[in-house]
Short mmCIF file of C-alpha atoms in Angstrom, two decimals:
data_model
loop_
_atom_site.label_atom_id
_atom_site.label_comp_id
_atom_site.label_asym_id
_atom_site.label_seq_id
_atom_site.Cartn_x
_atom_site.Cartn_y
_atom_site.Cartn_z
CA MET K 1 -66.25 -95.32 35.01
CA ASN K 2 -67.28 -98.36 37.04
CA HIS K 3 -70.67 -98.12 38.79
CA VAL K 4 -71.15 -94.43 37.87
CA ILE K 5 -74.63 -93.99 36.40
CA LYS K 6 -74.62 -90.19 36.03
CA MET K 7 -72.10 -87.35 36.12
CA THR K 8 -73.29 -83.78 36.64
CA CYS K 9 -71.35 -80.56 36.06
CA LEU K 10 -72.08 -78.13 38.93
CA THR K 11 -72.16 -74.41 38.15
CA GLU K 12 -72.67 -71.17 40.01
CA ASN K 13 -73.12 -67.65 38.69
CA TYR K 14 -70.63 -65.03 39.88
CA PRO K 15 -70.41 -61.32 39.03
CA ASP K 16 -67.77 -62.06 36.39
CA GLY K 17 -69.66 -64.98 34.88
CA GLN K 18 -70.72 -68.56 35.30
CA LYS K 19 -68.11 -70.94 36.73
CA ILE K 20 -67.87 -74.68 37.24
CA TYR K 21 -67.28 -75.23 40.94
CA GLY K 22 -67.68 -79.00 41.11
CA VAL K 23 -68.79 -82.28 39.62
CA CYS K 24 -71.16 -84.83 41.13
CA LEU K 25 -70.61 -88.55 40.46
CA SER K 26 -73.78 -90.57 41.07
CA TYR K 27 -73.05 -94.24 41.74
CA ASP K 28 -75.40 -97.19 41.60
CA LYS K 29 -74.83 -97.85 45.33
CA PRO K 30 -74.02 -95.77 48.44
CA ILE K 31 -70.36 -94.86 48.87
CA ALA K 32 -68.52 -95.04 52.20
CA PRO K 33 -67.27 -91.62 53.37
CA ASP K 34 -63.47 -91.48 53.25
CA LEU K 35 -61.18 -88.49 53.78
CA SER K 36 -58.77 -89.84 51.16
CA LEU K 37 -61.38 -89.88 48.40
CA ALA K 38 -60.07 -86.61 46.93
CA ASP K 39 -56.89 -88.47 45.98
CA ALA K 40 -58.90 -91.10 44.12
CA TYR K 41 -59.95 -88.81 41.27
CA GLN K 42 -58.32 -86.67 38.63
CA VAL K 43 -60.31 -83.94 36.83
CA GLU K 44 -59.00 -82.78 33.49
CA ASN K 45 -57.48 -79.26 33.64
CA ARG K 46 -58.88 -78.75 37.15
CA THR K 47 -57.67 -78.92 40.74
CA VAL K 48 -59.68 -81.06 43.14
CA CYS K 49 -59.80 -79.20 46.45
CA GLY K 50 -62.40 -81.15 48.39
CA VAL K 51 -64.77 -84.10 48.41
CA SER K 52 -68.05 -84.92 50.11
CA VAL K 53 -70.26 -88.01 50.09
CA GLN K 54 -74.00 -88.20 50.47
CA GLY K 55 -75.49 -91.60 49.83
CA CYS K 56 -74.77 -92.57 46.23
CA ASP K 57 -73.36 -89.16 45.32
CA VAL K 58 -69.70 -88.14 45.47
CA MET K 59 -69.22 -84.41 44.96
CA LEU K 60 -65.78 -83.17 43.97
CA SER K 61 -65.14 -79.50 44.73
CA LEU K 62 -62.96 -77.77 42.12
CA ASP K 63 -60.71 -74.75 42.56
CA LEU K 64 -62.34 -71.59 41.16
CA LYS K 65 -58.88 -70.14 40.52
CA ASP K 66 -58.40 -72.63 37.68
CA VAL K 67 -58.61 -70.93 34.29
CA ALA K 68 -60.91 -73.74 33.15
CA SER K 69 -63.44 -72.87 35.86
CA ALA K 70 -64.83 -70.00 33.74
CA VAL K 71 -67.47 -70.97 31.22
CA ILE K 72 -66.81 -67.78 29.23
CA LEU K 73 -63.46 -66.00 29.41
CA GLN K 74 -63.58 -62.22 29.54
CA PRO K 75 -61.15 -60.43 27.16
CA ASP K 76 -58.04 -58.97 28.73
CA SER K 77 -56.78 -56.88 25.80
CA MET K 78 -58.11 -54.20 23.47
CA PRO K 79 -61.02 -55.49 21.31
CA GLU K 80 -59.32 -55.86 17.96
CA GLY K 81 -60.19 -53.68 15.00
CA LYS K 82 -61.58 -50.92 17.24
CA LYS K 83 -60.65 -47.29 17.70
CA HIS K 84 -60.55 -45.95 21.23
CA LEU K 85 -60.49 -42.51 22.78
CA LYS K 86 -58.02 -40.63 24.88
CA LYS K 87 -59.41 -38.92 27.95
CA ASP K 88 -59.57 -35.61 26.08
CA GLY K 89 -61.88 -37.23 23.52
CA GLU K 90 -59.28 -37.40 20.70
CA GLU K 91 -59.55 -40.59 18.66
CA GLN K 92 -56.47 -42.78 18.49
CA PRO K 93 -55.39 -44.69 15.32
CA GLU K 94 -57.21 -47.89 14.46
CA GLU K 95 -55.54 -51.15 15.45
CA GLU K 96 -54.38 -53.39 12.60
CA LYS K 97 -56.13 -56.52 13.84
CA LYS K 98 -59.24 -58.57 13.20
CA PRO K 99 -62.35 -58.04 15.34
CA ARG K 100 -62.92 -60.27 18.34
CA LYS K 101 -65.32 -63.07 17.41
CA PRO K 102 -68.57 -63.27 19.40
CA HIS K 103 -69.70 -66.47 21.08
CA ASP K 104 -72.15 -68.56 19.04
CA THR K 105 -72.52 -71.76 21.06
CA ILE K 106 -72.34 -72.99 24.62
CA PRO K 107 -68.61 -73.44 25.30
CA ALA K 108 -67.27 -76.99 25.43
CA SER K 109 -65.94 -76.23 28.93
CA LYS K 110 -69.40 -77.12 30.25
CA VAL K 111 -68.21 -80.76 29.96
CA VAL K 112 -66.10 -82.02 32.88
CA ARG K 113 -63.92 -85.09 32.40
CA VAL K 114 -63.05 -87.29 35.40
CA LEU K 115 -60.67 -90.23 35.85
CA GLN K 116 -60.76 -92.54 38.86
CA THR K 117 -57.15 -93.21 39.89
CA ALA K 118 -57.49 -95.38 43.02
CA ASP K 119 -59.84 -97.89 44.65
CA ILE K 120 -62.90 -96.56 46.44
CA THR K 121 -65.17 -98.46 48.81
CA ALA K 122 -68.94 -98.70 48.75
CA ALA K 123 -70.94 -98.61 51.98
CA ASP K 124 -71.54 -102.37 51.67
CA GLY K 125 -67.79 -103.03 51.57
CA THR K 126 -67.56 -103.54 47.82
CA VAL K 127 -64.30 -102.24 46.37
CA ILE K 128 -64.75 -100.25 43.16
CA ALA K 129 -61.53 -100.37 41.18
CA PRO K 130 -60.56 -97.80 38.53
CA ASP K 131 -61.13 -98.89 34.96
CA GLY K 132 -58.67 -96.44 33.36
CA GLN K 133 -61.42 -94.72 31.38
CA TRP K 134 -62.18 -91.00 31.48
CA GLY K 135 -65.82 -90.26 32.20
CA ALA K 136 -67.54 -87.11 30.90
CA SER K 137 -70.39 -85.18 32.48
CA THR K 138 -73.66 -85.43 30.58
CA GLU K 139 -75.79 -83.09 32.69
CA VAL K 140 -75.38 -79.53 33.93
CA ASP K 141 -76.84 -78.09 37.12
CA GLU K 142 -77.71 -74.40 36.58
CA PRO K 143 -80.06 -73.48 39.43
CA LEU K 144 -80.71 -69.87 38.35
CA ILE K 145 -80.22 -69.94 34.60
CA CYS K 146 -82.68 -72.82 34.27
CA ARG K 147 -85.43 -70.51 35.54
CA PHE K 148 -85.21 -68.46 32.33
CA GLN K 149 -87.23 -69.41 29.26
CA GLN K 150 -85.70 -69.01 25.80
CA LYS K 151 -87.99 -67.37 23.24
CA GLN K 152 -87.81 -65.54 19.91
CA TYR K 153 -89.32 -62.37 18.48
CA GLN K 154 -88.87 -61.57 14.77
CA GLY K 155 -85.49 -63.27 14.59
CA VAL K 156 -84.18 -61.94 17.93
CA ASN K 157 -83.66 -64.61 20.58
CA TYR K 158 -84.27 -63.61 24.16
CA ASN K 159 -84.42 -64.88 27.73
CA LEU K 160 -87.55 -64.40 29.83
CA TYR K 161 -87.80 -64.75 33.60
CA LEU K 162 -91.18 -64.79 35.32
CA PRO K 163 -91.38 -64.49 39.11
CA GLU K 164 -92.07 -67.66 41.05
CA GLY K 165 -95.81 -68.00 41.45
CA TYR K 166 -96.40 -65.51 38.64
CA ASP K 167 -99.96 -64.15 38.97
CA PRO K 168 -101.53 -62.51 35.89
CA ALA K 169 -103.79 -60.53 38.20
CA ARG K 170 -100.76 -58.78 39.71
CA ARG K 171 -98.67 -56.07 38.01
CA TYR K 172 -94.90 -56.64 37.95
CA PRO K 173 -91.99 -54.30 37.20
CA LEU K 174 -90.16 -55.19 33.98
CA VAL K 175 -86.35 -55.07 33.72
CA VAL K 176 -84.80 -55.23 30.24
CA PHE K 177 -81.08 -56.03 30.08
CA ILE K 178 -78.94 -55.91 26.92
CA HIS K 179 -75.45 -57.43 26.83
CA ASP K 180 -72.19 -56.18 25.35
CA ALA K 181 -70.85 -56.98 21.88
CA GLY K 182 -68.77 -59.92 23.11
CA VAL K 183 -71.72 -62.30 23.41
CA ARG K 184 -73.58 -61.54 20.20
CA GLY K 185 -74.77 -64.68 18.43
CA GLN K 186 -77.65 -67.14 18.24
CA ASP K 187 -77.63 -68.73 21.71
CA PRO K 188 -79.39 -66.42 24.19
CA ARG K 189 -78.25 -68.46 27.19
CA ILE K 190 -74.72 -67.14 26.61
CA THR K 191 -75.92 -63.72 27.79
CA LEU K 192 -76.86 -65.30 31.13
CA MET K 193 -73.56 -67.15 31.52
CA GLN K 194 -71.30 -64.18 30.86
CA GLY K 195 -72.08 -62.06 33.91
CA ASN K 196 -74.72 -60.80 36.30
CA GLY K 197 -76.48 -58.04 34.37
CA ALA K 198 -79.60 -60.14 33.80
CA LEU K 199 -79.30 -62.68 36.61
CA THR K 200 -78.99 -60.17 39.45
CA TRP K 201 -82.70 -59.30 39.09
CA ALA K 202 -83.71 -62.98 39.23
CA LYS K 203 -81.75 -63.92 42.33
CA PRO K 204 -83.99 -65.26 45.12
CA GLU K 205 -82.94 -62.50 47.52
CA TRP K 206 -83.85 -59.78 45.00
CA GLN K 207 -87.09 -61.45 43.97
CA ALA K 208 -88.09 -61.78 47.62
CA LYS K 209 -88.01 -57.97 47.88
CA HIS K 210 -88.91 -57.04 44.33
CA PRO K 211 -90.71 -59.69 42.29
CA CYS K 212 -90.19 -58.65 38.68
CA ILE K 213 -90.16 -59.85 35.10
CA VAL K 214 -86.73 -59.93 33.43
CA VAL K 215 -86.09 -59.84 29.67
CA ALA K 216 -82.58 -60.33 28.26
CA PRO K 217 -82.38 -60.31 24.44
CA GLN K 218 -79.38 -61.57 22.51
CA VAL K 219 -78.72 -59.48 19.46
CA SER K 220 -76.71 -60.88 16.58
CA GLN K 221 -75.30 -57.61 15.19
CA ASN K 222 -74.89 -54.16 16.74
CA SER K 223 -78.05 -53.72 18.78
CA ASP K 224 -78.39 -50.02 17.88
CA LYS K 225 -79.20 -51.29 14.37
CA GLU K 226 -82.00 -53.45 15.79
CA ILE K 227 -83.72 -50.76 17.85
CA ASP K 228 -87.14 -51.20 16.28
CA THR K 229 -87.06 -54.98 16.73
CA VAL K 230 -85.91 -54.73 20.33
CA LYS K 231 -88.65 -52.21 21.08
CA GLY K 232 -91.17 -54.50 19.39
CA LEU K 233 -89.94 -57.37 21.54
CA ILE K 234 -90.44 -55.33 24.71
CA ASP K 235 -93.89 -54.24 23.52
CA SER K 236 -94.76 -57.89 22.89
CA VAL K 237 -93.75 -58.83 26.45
CA ARG K 238 -95.80 -55.93 27.80
CA ALA K 239 -98.83 -57.12 25.84
CA THR K 240 -98.42 -60.78 26.83
CA TYR K 241 -97.57 -60.55 30.51
CA SER K 242 -98.80 -58.53 33.46
CA VAL K 243 -96.37 -55.61 33.38
CA ASP K 244 -96.62 -52.52 35.57
CA GLU K 245 -96.57 -49.80 32.91
CA LYS K 246 -95.26 -47.29 35.45
CA ARG K 247 -92.16 -49.39 36.16
CA ILE K 248 -90.31 -50.40 32.98
CA TYR K 249 -86.56 -50.30 33.55
CA ALA K 250 -83.64 -50.43 31.10
CA THR K 251 -80.08 -51.46 31.83
CA GLY K 252 -77.19 -52.50 29.64
CA GLN K 253 -73.42 -52.75 29.50
CA SER K 254 -71.17 -51.41 26.74
CA MET K 255 -73.10 -52.08 23.51
CA GLY K 256 -76.26 -52.62 25.57
CA CYS K 257 -75.72 -49.28 27.30
CA MET K 258 -75.37 -47.59 23.91
CA THR K 259 -78.55 -49.30 22.71
CA PHE K 260 -80.53 -47.80 25.56
CA CYS K 261 -78.93 -44.41 25.00
CA GLU K 262 -80.33 -44.48 21.47
CA MET K 263 -83.69 -45.87 22.60
CA ASN K 264 -84.00 -43.04 25.11
CA ILE K 265 -83.29 -40.58 22.31
CA GLN K 266 -85.95 -42.08 20.06
CA TYR K 267 -88.46 -42.85 22.81
CA PRO K 268 -87.64 -40.54 25.75
CA ASP K 269 -90.88 -41.36 27.60
CA TYR K 270 -90.68 -45.13 27.17
CA PHE K 271 -88.56 -46.24 30.13
CA THR K 272 -89.18 -45.26 33.72
CA ALA K 273 -85.43 -45.13 34.41
CA SER K 274 -82.18 -46.39 32.90
CA LEU K 275 -79.04 -47.81 34.50
CA LEU K 276 -76.30 -47.13 31.92
CA VAL K 277 -73.04 -49.04 32.43
CA ALA K 278 -69.70 -48.61 30.62
CA GLY K 279 -70.96 -47.10 27.39
CA GLN K 280 -71.02 -43.82 25.46
CA TRP K 281 -73.16 -42.18 22.77
CA ASP K 282 -73.85 -38.97 20.85
CA ALA K 283 -73.76 -36.28 23.53
CA ASP K 284 -75.58 -33.60 21.52
CA ARG K 285 -78.44 -35.90 20.54
CA MET K 286 -78.85 -37.16 24.09
CA ALA K 287 -78.86 -33.61 25.44
CA ALA K 288 -81.51 -32.61 22.88
CA ALA K 289 -83.87 -35.52 23.66
CA CYS K 290 -83.20 -36.89 27.14
CA THR K 291 -83.49 -33.99 29.57
CA GLY K 292 -86.62 -35.55 31.09
CA CYS K 293 -85.16 -39.05 31.44
CA LYS K 294 -83.89 -40.65 34.64
CA PHE K 295 -80.32 -41.93 34.28
CA TRP K 296 -77.69 -43.34 36.57
CA ILE K 297 -74.49 -43.59 34.52
CA LEU K 298 -71.50 -45.61 35.78
CA VAL K 299 -68.04 -45.90 34.20
CA SER K 300 -64.44 -46.64 35.11
CA ASN K 301 -62.02 -43.72 35.18
CA HIS K 302 -59.57 -45.68 33.01
CA ASP K 303 -62.10 -46.87 30.45
CA GLU K 304 -60.68 -44.96 27.49
CA ARG K 305 -63.97 -44.92 25.57
CA ALA K 306 -66.79 -44.82 28.11
CA PHE K 307 -65.16 -42.30 30.46
CA PRO K 308 -64.62 -39.44 27.99
CA GLY K 309 -67.78 -40.39 26.14
CA MET K 310 -70.02 -40.15 29.18
CA ASN K 311 -68.21 -37.04 30.42
CA ALA K 312 -69.37 -35.39 27.20
CA VAL K 313 -72.93 -36.66 27.68
CA VAL K 314 -73.11 -35.39 31.26
CA ASP K 315 -71.63 -32.00 30.33
CA ALA K 316 -74.10 -31.62 27.44
CA LEU K 317 -77.08 -32.53 29.62
CA GLU K 318 -75.93 -30.10 32.33
CA GLN K 319 -75.79 -27.34 29.73
CA LYS K 320 -79.47 -28.08 29.09
CA GLY K 321 -80.26 -27.54 32.76
CA VAL K 322 -80.15 -31.13 34.01
CA THR K 323 -78.70 -31.40 37.52
CA PHE K 324 -76.27 -34.25 38.24
CA GLY K 325 -74.91 -35.87 41.34
CA ARG K 326 -71.27 -36.74 40.60
CA TYR K 327 -69.70 -39.53 42.64
CA TYR K 328 -66.18 -40.95 42.72
CA TRP K 329 -65.97 -44.40 44.27
CA ASP K 330 -63.22 -46.92 44.89
CA ALA K 331 -64.62 -50.16 43.46
CA LYS K 332 -62.47 -52.20 45.86
CA LEU K 333 -64.30 -50.87 48.90
CA PRO K 334 -66.27 -53.53 50.83
CA PRO K 335 -69.71 -54.26 49.32
CA GLN K 336 -71.51 -52.80 52.33
CA THR K 337 -69.55 -49.54 51.93
CA LEU K 338 -70.37 -49.24 48.22
CA ASN K 339 -73.98 -49.98 49.04
CA ARG K 340 -74.01 -47.25 51.68
CA LEU K 341 -72.48 -44.75 49.23
CA ALA K 342 -75.15 -45.62 46.68
CA GLU K 343 -77.92 -45.26 49.23
CA GLN K 344 -76.58 -41.86 50.23
CA ALA K 345 -76.52 -40.78 46.59
CA THR K 346 -80.19 -41.68 46.14
CA HIS K 347 -81.12 -38.98 48.66
CA ASP K 348 -79.49 -36.18 46.67
CA ALA K 349 -81.97 -33.75 45.11
CA VAL K 350 -80.68 -34.12 41.53
CA ASP K 351 -82.17 -35.12 38.19
CA MET K 352 -79.53 -37.70 37.25
CA ARG K 353 -76.51 -39.43 38.76
CA TYR K 354 -73.00 -40.11 37.41
CA THR K 355 -70.55 -42.47 39.13
CA VAL K 356 -66.90 -42.77 38.14
CA PHE K 357 -64.90 -45.60 39.71
CA ASP K 358 -61.54 -44.15 40.71
CA GLY K 359 -58.38 -45.15 38.84
CA SER K 360 -58.40 -48.80 37.86
CA SER K 361 -60.23 -49.91 40.99
CA VAL K 362 -62.71 -52.06 39.01
CA VAL K 363 -59.86 -54.34 37.88
CA PRO K 364 -59.44 -57.31 40.24
CA THR K 365 -56.07 -57.85 41.84
CA GLY K 366 -53.90 -60.00 39.60
CA LYS K 367 -55.72 -59.16 36.38
CA ASN K 368 -54.07 -57.10 33.63
CA ASP K 369 -54.69 -53.37 34.10
CA ASN K 370 -55.48 -51.91 30.68
CA PRO K 371 -58.35 -50.05 28.97
CA VAL K 372 -60.26 -53.25 28.19
CA THR K 373 -60.15 -54.71 31.70
CA ASN K 374 -61.23 -51.31 33.01
CA HIS K 375 -64.15 -51.59 30.60
CA VAL K 376 -65.32 -55.19 31.03
CA CYS K 377 -64.68 -55.27 34.79
CA THR K 378 -67.03 -52.33 35.40
CA TRP K 379 -70.30 -54.19 35.08
CA PRO K 380 -69.51 -57.05 37.51
CA VAL K 381 -69.02 -54.32 40.12
CA VAL K 382 -72.13 -52.29 39.27
CA TYR K 383 -74.66 -55.09 39.27
CA GLU K 384 -73.63 -56.18 42.76
CA ILE K 385 -74.37 -52.80 44.36
CA ASP K 386 -77.84 -53.12 45.86
CA GLY K 387 -78.15 -49.38 46.47
CA VAL K 388 -77.88 -48.67 42.74
CA LYS K 389 -80.46 -51.34 41.95
CA GLU K 390 -82.75 -50.04 44.67
CA TRP K 391 -82.59 -46.59 43.07
CA LEU K 392 -83.76 -48.06 39.76
CA PHE K 393 -86.74 -49.76 41.39
CA SER K 394 -87.60 -46.66 43.41
CA CYS K 395 -88.37 -44.81 40.17
CA VAL K 396 -92.07 -44.84 39.29
CA LYS K 397 -93.78 -42.90 36.53
CA ASP K 398 -96.39 -40.34 37.58
#
C-alpha cells in the first residue's frame, strides 16, 4: 500500500478470548482527518465500523460481531469421540466421531489484510491514490499478553507473569491456572488467547489490589497424566521467585479443573485454596483425601458432565462431614449483582462452596444452547466475578 510503512493488528482480551478490534496503518507522513476515510478501506472478512486519525496513524475500528474477530473459536458442539453423562450420572453411548484437534500454532487470523479503495489526503495536501494491492499486518499489539514470559520446565511450556516492579524482597501470592483440553499443544501463548482464566489475575486493576505471580502451563496431553511434572514446575517457580508460601492458589477449567482435583487428592496440603471450574473427578477419592481443602466449585446446570460429576463430589464430601454453601445463580445477571452474590457467599460459615448457574444462563444470547456451550461458556462467566476471586485471595494458610 502506498506510503504505509507499518501495519499493526490491534487486539484486546475478552472473557471469551482474544479478539481483533482494529488495525493501525502507519504512514510516512501525517494524514488529514476526514470523516469519509472509513469508506476508503476494505478489510478482508471484516466490517469497518469507524476510523480515527492521529498524526501518521490511521486506526480502523472493526466490528467485534464478525466471526473473524475471534483469534480462537470456541467449540459449539459436543467434543467428538467423548462420552457424556446424563444428570443422573448414567453414561451415554460414545459418539462415532474423531476427537477435536487441539491448537498447535498461533492462528493465521492474527494477520489482517487491508485494501485501500479510494484516494486519501495527507496533511500537506498530497493525494495518496490506491495501488490495488492488499497489505498485510506484520505486527500485533497485545498489551496484556506481552507481559507474560514464555518458559519451559522438563518439556512443559508455560507462561509466567511477574508483577510490575517485582521486588525479590517482597512475598507475592502465586496463582496457577491450567487450561482445558481444547488448547493443548506446544505454543503456551494459546492458553492466554483463549480466555481469561490466566489473564484475569494479571489485569492492571487486579494487580493494583493484589500484586501476584501468575503461572499458566500448557500441557500437551491430558494434564492428569503430567501431575508430577506440573507439580515440579510449580515447585521450581516457588524456588526461583519470591512466593508467599501461605498463599498458593490453584484454578483451572474443564481438564485443568480435573488436574487440580487430582493434585488435591495427591497433595491435599499443597494449595491454599482451589477455584474449580466446569470439571468433575472421582468423588470417592476426593472425599477420602480432600476434607481439609478449601474449594469453590462452579458449574453450569446444563453441563452434562460437570454438573452430575460435581454433584457427586459435593455429596461425597458432605457425607464426610464437610459443610457446603450451595448457590444457584443466573449467569445473565448484571456483573455487579453476581459480584454481590459472591461477596455474600464468602460470609457464610461453611467449609466449601458450590455454585450452579441456573439453566443455560451461561450461554450468551444467540449462541447454540447445548451441553458443550453450557460447558465452555462457564469459565468466561466465572473469571469475571470479582467476589469469587476475592474469596480465593482471602484464603491464607495458618
